[in-house]
CSV table of C-alpha atoms in Angstrom, one decimal:
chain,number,residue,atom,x,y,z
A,214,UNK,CA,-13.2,61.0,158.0
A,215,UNK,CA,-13.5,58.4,161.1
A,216,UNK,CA,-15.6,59.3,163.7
A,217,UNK,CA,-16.7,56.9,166.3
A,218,UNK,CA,-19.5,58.2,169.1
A,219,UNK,CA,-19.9,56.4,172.5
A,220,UNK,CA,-23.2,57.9,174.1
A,221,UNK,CA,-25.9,57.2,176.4
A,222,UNK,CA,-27.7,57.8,179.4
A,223,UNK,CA,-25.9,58.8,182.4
A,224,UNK,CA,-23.7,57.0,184.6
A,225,UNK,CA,-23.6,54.2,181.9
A,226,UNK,CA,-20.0,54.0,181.4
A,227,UNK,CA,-19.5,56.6,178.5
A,228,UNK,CA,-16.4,58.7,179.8
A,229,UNK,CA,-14.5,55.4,181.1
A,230,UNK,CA,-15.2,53.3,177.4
A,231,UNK,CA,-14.0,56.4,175.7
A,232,UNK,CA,-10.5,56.6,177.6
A,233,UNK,CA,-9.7,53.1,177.7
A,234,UNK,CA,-11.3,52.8,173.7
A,235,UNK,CA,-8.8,56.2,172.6
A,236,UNK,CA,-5.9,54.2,174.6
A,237,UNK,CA,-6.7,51.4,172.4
A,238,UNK,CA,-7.0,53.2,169.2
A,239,UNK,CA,-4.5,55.9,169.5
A,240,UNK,CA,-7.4,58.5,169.6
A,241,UNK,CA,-8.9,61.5,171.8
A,242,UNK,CA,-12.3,62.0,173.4
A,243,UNK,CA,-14.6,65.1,172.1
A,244,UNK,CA,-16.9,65.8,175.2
A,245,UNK,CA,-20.4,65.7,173.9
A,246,UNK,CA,-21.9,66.8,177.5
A,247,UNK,CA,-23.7,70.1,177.7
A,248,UNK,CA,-22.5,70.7,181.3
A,249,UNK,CA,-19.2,69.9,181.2
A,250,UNK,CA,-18.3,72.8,178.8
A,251,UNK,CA,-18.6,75.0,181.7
A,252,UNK,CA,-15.2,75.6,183.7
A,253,UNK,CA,-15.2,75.5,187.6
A,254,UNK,CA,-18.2,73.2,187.6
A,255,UNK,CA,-16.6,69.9,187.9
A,256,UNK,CA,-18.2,67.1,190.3
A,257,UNK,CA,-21.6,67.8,189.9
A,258,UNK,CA,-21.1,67.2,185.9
A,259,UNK,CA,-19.6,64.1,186.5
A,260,UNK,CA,-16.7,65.6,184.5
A,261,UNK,CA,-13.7,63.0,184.2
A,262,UNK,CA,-10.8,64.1,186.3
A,263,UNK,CA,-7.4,64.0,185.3
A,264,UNK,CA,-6.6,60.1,186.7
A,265,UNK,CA,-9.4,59.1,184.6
A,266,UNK,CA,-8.9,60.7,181.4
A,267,UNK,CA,-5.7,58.2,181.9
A,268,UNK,CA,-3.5,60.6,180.1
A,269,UNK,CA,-5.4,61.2,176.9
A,270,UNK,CA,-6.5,64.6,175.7
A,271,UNK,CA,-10.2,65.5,175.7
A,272,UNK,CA,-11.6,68.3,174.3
A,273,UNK,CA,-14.8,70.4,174.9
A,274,UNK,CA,-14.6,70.4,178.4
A,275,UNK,CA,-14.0,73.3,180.0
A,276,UNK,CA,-14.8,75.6,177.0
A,277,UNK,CA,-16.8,79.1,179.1
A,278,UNK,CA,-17.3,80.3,182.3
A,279,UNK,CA,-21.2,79.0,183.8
A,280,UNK,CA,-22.1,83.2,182.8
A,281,UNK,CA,-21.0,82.9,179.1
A,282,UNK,CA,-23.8,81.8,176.8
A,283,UNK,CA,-23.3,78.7,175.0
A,284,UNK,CA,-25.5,76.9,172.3
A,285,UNK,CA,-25.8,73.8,170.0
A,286,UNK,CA,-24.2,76.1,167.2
A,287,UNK,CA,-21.6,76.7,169.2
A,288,UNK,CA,-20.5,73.2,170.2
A,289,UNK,CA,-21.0,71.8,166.5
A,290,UNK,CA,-18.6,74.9,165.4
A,291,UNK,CA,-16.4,73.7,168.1
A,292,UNK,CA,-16.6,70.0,168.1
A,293,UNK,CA,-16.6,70.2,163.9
A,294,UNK,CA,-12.7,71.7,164.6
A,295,UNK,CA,-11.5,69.3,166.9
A,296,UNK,CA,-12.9,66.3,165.1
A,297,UNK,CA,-10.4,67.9,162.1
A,298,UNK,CA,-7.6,68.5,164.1
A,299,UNK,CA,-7.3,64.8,165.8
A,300,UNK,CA,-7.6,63.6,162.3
A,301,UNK,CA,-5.7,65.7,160.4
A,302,UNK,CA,-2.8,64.7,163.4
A,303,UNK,CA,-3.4,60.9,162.3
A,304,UNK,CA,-5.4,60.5,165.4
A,305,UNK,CA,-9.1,58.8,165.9
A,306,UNK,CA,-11.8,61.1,167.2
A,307,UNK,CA,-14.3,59.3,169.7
A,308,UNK,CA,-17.2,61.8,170.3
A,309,UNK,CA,-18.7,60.6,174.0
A,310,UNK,CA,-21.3,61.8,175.9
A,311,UNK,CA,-25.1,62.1,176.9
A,312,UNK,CA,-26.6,65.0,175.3
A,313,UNK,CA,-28.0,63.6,171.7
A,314,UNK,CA,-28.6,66.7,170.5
A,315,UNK,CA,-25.1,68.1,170.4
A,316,UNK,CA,-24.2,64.8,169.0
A,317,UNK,CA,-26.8,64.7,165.9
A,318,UNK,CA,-25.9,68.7,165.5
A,319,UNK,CA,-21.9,67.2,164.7
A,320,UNK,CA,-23.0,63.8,162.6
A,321,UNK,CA,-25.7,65.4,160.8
A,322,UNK,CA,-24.7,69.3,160.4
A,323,UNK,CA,-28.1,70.7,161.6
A,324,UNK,CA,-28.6,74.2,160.6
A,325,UNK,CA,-29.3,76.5,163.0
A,326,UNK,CA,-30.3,79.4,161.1
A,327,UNK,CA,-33.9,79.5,161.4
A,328,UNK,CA,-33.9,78.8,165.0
A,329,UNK,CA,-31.9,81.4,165.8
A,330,UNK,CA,-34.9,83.5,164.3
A,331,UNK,CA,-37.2,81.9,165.8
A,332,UNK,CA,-35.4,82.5,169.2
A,333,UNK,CA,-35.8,86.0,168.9
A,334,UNK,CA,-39.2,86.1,168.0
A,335,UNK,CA,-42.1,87.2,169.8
A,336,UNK,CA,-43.5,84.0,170.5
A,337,UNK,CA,-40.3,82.7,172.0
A,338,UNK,CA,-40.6,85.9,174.5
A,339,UNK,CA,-44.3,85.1,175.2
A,340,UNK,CA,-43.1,81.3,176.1
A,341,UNK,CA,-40.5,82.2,178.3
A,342,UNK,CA,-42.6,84.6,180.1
A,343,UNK,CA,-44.8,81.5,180.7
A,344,UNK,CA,-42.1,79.3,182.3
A,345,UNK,CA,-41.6,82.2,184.6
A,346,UNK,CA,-45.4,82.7,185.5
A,347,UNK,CA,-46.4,79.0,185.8
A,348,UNK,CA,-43.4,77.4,185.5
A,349,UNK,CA,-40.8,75.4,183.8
A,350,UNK,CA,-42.6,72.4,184.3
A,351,UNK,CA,-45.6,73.7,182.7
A,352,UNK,CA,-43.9,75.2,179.5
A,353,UNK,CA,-42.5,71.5,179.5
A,354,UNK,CA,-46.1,70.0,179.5
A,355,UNK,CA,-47.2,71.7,176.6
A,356,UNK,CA,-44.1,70.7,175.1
A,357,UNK,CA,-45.2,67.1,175.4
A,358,UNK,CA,-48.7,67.5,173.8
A,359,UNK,CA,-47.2,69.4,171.1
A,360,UNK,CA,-44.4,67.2,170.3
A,361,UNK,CA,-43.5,64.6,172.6
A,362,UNK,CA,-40.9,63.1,170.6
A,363,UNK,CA,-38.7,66.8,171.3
A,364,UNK,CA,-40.0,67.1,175.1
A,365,UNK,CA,-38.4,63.8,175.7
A,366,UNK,CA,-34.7,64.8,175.1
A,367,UNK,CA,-35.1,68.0,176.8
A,368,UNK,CA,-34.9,68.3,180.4
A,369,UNK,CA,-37.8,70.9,182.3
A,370,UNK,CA,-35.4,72.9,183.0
A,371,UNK,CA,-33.9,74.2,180.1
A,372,UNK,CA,-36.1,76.9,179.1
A,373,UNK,CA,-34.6,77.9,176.3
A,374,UNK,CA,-35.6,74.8,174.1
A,375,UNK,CA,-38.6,74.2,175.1
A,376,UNK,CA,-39.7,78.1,174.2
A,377,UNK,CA,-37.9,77.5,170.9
A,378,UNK,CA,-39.5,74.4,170.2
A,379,UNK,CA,-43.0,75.6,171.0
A,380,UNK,CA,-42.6,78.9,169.1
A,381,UNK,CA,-41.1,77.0,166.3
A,382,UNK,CA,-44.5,74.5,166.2
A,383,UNK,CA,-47.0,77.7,166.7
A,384,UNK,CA,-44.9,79.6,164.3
A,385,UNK,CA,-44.7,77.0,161.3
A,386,UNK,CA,-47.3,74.5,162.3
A,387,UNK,CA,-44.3,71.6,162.6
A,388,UNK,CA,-42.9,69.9,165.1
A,389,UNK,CA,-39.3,70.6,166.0
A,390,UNK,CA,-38.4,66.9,165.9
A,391,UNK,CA,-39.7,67.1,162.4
A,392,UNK,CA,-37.2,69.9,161.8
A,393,UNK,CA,-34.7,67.9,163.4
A,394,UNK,CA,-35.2,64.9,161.0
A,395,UNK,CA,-35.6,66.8,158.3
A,396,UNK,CA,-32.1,67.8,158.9
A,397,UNK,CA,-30.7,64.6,159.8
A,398,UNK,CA,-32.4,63.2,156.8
A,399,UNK,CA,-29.4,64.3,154.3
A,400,UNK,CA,-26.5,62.6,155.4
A,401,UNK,CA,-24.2,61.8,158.0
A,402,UNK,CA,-21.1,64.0,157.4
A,403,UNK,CA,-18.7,61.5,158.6
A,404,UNK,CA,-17.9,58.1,158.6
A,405,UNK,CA,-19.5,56.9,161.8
A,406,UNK,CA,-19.2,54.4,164.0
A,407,UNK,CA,-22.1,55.1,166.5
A,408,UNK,CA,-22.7,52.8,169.8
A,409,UNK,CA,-25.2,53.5,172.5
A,410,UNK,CA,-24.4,51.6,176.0
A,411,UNK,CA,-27.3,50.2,177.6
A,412,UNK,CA,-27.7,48.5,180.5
A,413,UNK,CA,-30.8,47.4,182.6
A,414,UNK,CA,-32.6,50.3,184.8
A,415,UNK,CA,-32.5,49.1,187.8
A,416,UNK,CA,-29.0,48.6,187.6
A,417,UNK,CA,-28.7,52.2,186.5
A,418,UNK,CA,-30.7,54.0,188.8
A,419,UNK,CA,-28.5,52.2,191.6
A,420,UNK,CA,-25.1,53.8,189.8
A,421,UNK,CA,-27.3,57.1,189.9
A,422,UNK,CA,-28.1,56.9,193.5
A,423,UNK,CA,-24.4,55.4,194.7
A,424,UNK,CA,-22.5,58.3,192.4
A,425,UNK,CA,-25.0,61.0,193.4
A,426,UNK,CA,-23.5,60.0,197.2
A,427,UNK,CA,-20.2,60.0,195.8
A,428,UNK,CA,-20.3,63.4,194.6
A,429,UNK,CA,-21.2,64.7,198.2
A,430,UNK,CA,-18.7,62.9,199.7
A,431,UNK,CA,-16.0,64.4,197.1
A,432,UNK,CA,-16.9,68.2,197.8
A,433,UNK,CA,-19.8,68.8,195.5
A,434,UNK,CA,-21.4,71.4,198.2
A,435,UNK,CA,-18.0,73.0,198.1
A,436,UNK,CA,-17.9,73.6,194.8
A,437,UNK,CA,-21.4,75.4,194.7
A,438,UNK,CA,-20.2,77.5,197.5
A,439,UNK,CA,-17.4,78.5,195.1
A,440,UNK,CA,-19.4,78.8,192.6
A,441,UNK,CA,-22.0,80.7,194.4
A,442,UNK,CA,-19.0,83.3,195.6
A,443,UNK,CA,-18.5,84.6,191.4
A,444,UNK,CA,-22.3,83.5,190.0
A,445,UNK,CA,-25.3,84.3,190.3
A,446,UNK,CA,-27.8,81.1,191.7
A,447,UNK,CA,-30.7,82.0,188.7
A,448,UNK,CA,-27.5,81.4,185.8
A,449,UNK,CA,-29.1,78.5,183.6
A,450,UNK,CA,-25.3,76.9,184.3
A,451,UNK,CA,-26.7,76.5,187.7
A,452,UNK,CA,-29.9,75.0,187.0
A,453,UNK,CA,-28.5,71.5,186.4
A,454,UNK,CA,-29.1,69.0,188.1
A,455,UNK,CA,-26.8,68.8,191.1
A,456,UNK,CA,-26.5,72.6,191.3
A,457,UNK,CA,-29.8,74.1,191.7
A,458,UNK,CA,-30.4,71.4,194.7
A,459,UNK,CA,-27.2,71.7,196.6
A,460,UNK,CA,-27.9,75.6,196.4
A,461,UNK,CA,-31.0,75.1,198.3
A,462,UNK,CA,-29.4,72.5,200.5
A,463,UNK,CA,-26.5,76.1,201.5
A,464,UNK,CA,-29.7,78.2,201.9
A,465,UNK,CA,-31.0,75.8,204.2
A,466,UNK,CA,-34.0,75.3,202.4
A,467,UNK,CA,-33.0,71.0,202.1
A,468,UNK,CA,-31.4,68.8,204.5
A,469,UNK,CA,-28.5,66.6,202.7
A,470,UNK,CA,-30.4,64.0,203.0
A,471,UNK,CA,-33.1,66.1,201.2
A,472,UNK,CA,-31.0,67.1,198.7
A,473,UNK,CA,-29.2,63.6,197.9
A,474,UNK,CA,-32.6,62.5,197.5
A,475,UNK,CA,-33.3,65.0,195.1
A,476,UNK,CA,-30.5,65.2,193.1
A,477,UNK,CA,-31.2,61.3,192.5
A,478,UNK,CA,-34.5,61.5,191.3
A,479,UNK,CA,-33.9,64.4,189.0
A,480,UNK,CA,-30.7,62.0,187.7
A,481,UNK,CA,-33.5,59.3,187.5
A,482,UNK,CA,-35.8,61.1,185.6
A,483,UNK,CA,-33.7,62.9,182.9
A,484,UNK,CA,-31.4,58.9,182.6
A,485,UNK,CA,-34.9,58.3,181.5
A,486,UNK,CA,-35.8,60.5,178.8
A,487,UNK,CA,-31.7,60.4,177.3
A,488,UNK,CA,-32.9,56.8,176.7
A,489,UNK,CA,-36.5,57.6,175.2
A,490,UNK,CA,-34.1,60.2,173.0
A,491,UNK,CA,-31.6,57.6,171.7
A,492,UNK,CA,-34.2,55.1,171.2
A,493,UNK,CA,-36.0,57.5,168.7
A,494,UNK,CA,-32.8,59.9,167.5
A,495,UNK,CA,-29.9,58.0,166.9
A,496,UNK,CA,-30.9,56.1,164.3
A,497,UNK,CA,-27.7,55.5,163.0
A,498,UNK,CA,-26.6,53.6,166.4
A,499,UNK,CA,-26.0,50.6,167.7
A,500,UNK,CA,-27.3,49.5,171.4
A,501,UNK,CA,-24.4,47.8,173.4
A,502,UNK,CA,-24.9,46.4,176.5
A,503,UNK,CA,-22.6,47.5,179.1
A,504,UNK,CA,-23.7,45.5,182.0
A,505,UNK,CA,-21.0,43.8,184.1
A,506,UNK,CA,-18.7,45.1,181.5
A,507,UNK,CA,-15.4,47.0,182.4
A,508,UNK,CA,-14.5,50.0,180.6
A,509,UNK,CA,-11.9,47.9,179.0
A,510,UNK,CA,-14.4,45.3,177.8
A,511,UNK,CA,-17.1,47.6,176.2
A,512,UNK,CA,-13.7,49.2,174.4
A,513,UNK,CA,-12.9,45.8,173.5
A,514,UNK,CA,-16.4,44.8,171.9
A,515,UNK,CA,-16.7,48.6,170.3
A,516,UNK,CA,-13.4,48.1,168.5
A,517,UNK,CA,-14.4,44.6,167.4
A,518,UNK,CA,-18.0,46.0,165.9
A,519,UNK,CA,-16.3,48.9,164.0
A,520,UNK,CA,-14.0,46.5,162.0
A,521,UNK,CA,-16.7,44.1,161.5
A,522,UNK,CA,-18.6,46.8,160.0
C-alpha cells in the first residue's frame, strides 16, 4: 500500500504541497498535526481552510472537542483507517504535517502498550507534580540530560510526554528514543514515499513572524474568546502555542504587541526542534528544498522523486 508523507517544520509549505500534490495524484491529505484534530480551534493551528484544501478531502482534522483527550494511539488507530479507506477507493494517501511522532506511530506501528503503563505509574504522577511545582520548563530540562534526542521533538509544554518519557528512563533505565527506535527498527508498514521540505531559517522564521501577524489580523483573539466562553484556559488544547498567549493578551496580562511577539518566538523555537526531530527521526526521508518553490512546484519535484524511486 502507497503512502506518501510530506512533513516538516512549520510554516514550510506542508498543507499547500499536499493539496496541490493530491490534485495531481488523484489523492487525499491525512492531517498529521497534533492541534488540528481539535474542532473550533482553527487559525491559531494554521489549519487549512476550505479555499485551500482546493476541494480535496482531508482527514484528521477536526476529530474532538479541545476537552476530549486525545493520544498518539489514538491518531495511529485513526490515521491507520483512513490511509485504508483512500486506498481501498483507488485513491493515494499523502500523510502531511509537522508532528513526527504521530507520523513514525502510522509508518512504523509503534506499540503503545507499555507506555500506557508507564503513564499510570507512580513515577509519571511524581513527574507531573514536578512540572506543576517548578515548572514545565524544568521537567523539560531534565528531559534534555536524560535523553536529548526525545526532549527535542517535544515541546515544554506538553507535560504529558515528557513525564512519560522520564518515568519510562527511571523506570527501565532506557531512553524513550531508544524505545522509539527500537520500534521503528522492524519495518515500515507501507510503501513510503517520505519527503521533508526544508528551507533556510532565516527565511522561515520570517514566514513565522509574517503568518503569526496574519493570524491576528484574521480573528485569532476571537476565536480564543469563543473558545474561552465553552473551555477552560488550563485544557492542554489551550496550551499551544497561539492559545495560551492570546489568553493572556484577553486577561490583559500582554499587549498585542506583547503577545505577537510571543507567539513568534514560541513558533521560532519549537520550528527549531521539529527540524532537530526530522534530522534524527525520519530516517526513511528525503530533505527537499522548498525555497522559492510554489506549492505546485514542490508537488511537481515530489511526484518526480517517487517515480524515480
Amino acid at each position: 500500500m502507497k503512502v506518501i508523507v510530506i512533513a516538516g517544520a512549520t510554516a514550510s509549505g506542508k498543507s499547500a504541497a499536499a493539496a496541490a500534490l493530491a490534485r495531481k495524484l488523484d489523492g487525499e491529505v491525512v492531517s498529521a498535526d497534533s492541534m488540528q484534530v481539535y474542532r473550533h480551534m482553527d487559525i491559531g493551528t494554521a489549519k487549512p481552510t476550505c479555499d485551500e484544501m482546493q476541494g480535496i478531502p482531508h482527514h484528521l482534522l477536526d476529530v474532538v472537542n479541545p476537552c476530549e483527550p486525545f493520544s498518539a494511539a489514538r491518531y495511529r488507530e485513526l490515521a491507520e483507517d483512513a490511509i485504508r479507506d483512500i486506498h481501498n477507493r483507488g485513491k493515494t494517501p499523502i500523510l502531511a504535517g509537522g508532528t513526527g511522532f504521530y507520523i513514525n506511530a502510522v509508518l512504523y506501528g509503534v506499540e503503545f502498550s507499555d507506555v500506557a503503563h508507564k503513564e499510570e505509574s507512580e513515577l509519571r504522577q511524581r513527574f507531573t507534580g514536578l512540572a506543576h511545582e517548578k515548572g514545565a520548563e524544568y521537567l523539560h530540562g531534565l528531559l534534555c540530560e536524560k535523553d536529548p534526542e526525545y526532549a527535542a521533538g517535544v515541546h515544554p509544554n506538553n507535560i504529558k510526554r515528557v513525564a512519560r518519557a522520564l518515568a519510562y528512563n527511571e523506570s527501565t533505565g532506557r531512553r524513550f528514543s531508544d524505545y522509539n527506535a527500537a520500534q521503528k527498527a522492524n519495518r515500515l508498514l507501507f510503501d513510503t514515499s517520505y519527503c521533508v521540505l526544508t528551507m533556510n531559517r532565516d527565511i522561515l522564521y520570517s514566514r513565522i513572524n509574517d503568518r503569526t501577524i496574519a493570524m491576528f489580523r484574521a480573528g485569532l483573539e476571537d476565536e480564543v474568546r469563543g473558545l474561552l466562553n465553552n473551555y477552560h484556559e488550563g485544557l492542554a488544547a489551550m496550551q499551544g502555542i497561539g492559545y495560551k498567549e492570546t489568553v493572556k493578551l484577553i486577561k490583559g496580562e500582554y499587549t498585542l504587541p506583547e503577545a505577537i511577539s510571543a507567539i513568534q518566538q514560541s513558533t521560532r523555537n519549537y520550528a527549531k526542534r521539529q527540524e532537530t526531530w526530522f534530522r534524527h527521526q525520519a530516517s526513511a526521508a528525503q530533505m527537499l528544498n522548498a525555497e522559492g518553490k510554489t506549492p505546485s512546484e514542490i508537488a511537481k519535484e515530489i511526484s518526480r522523486r517517487i517515480y524515480v524511486l
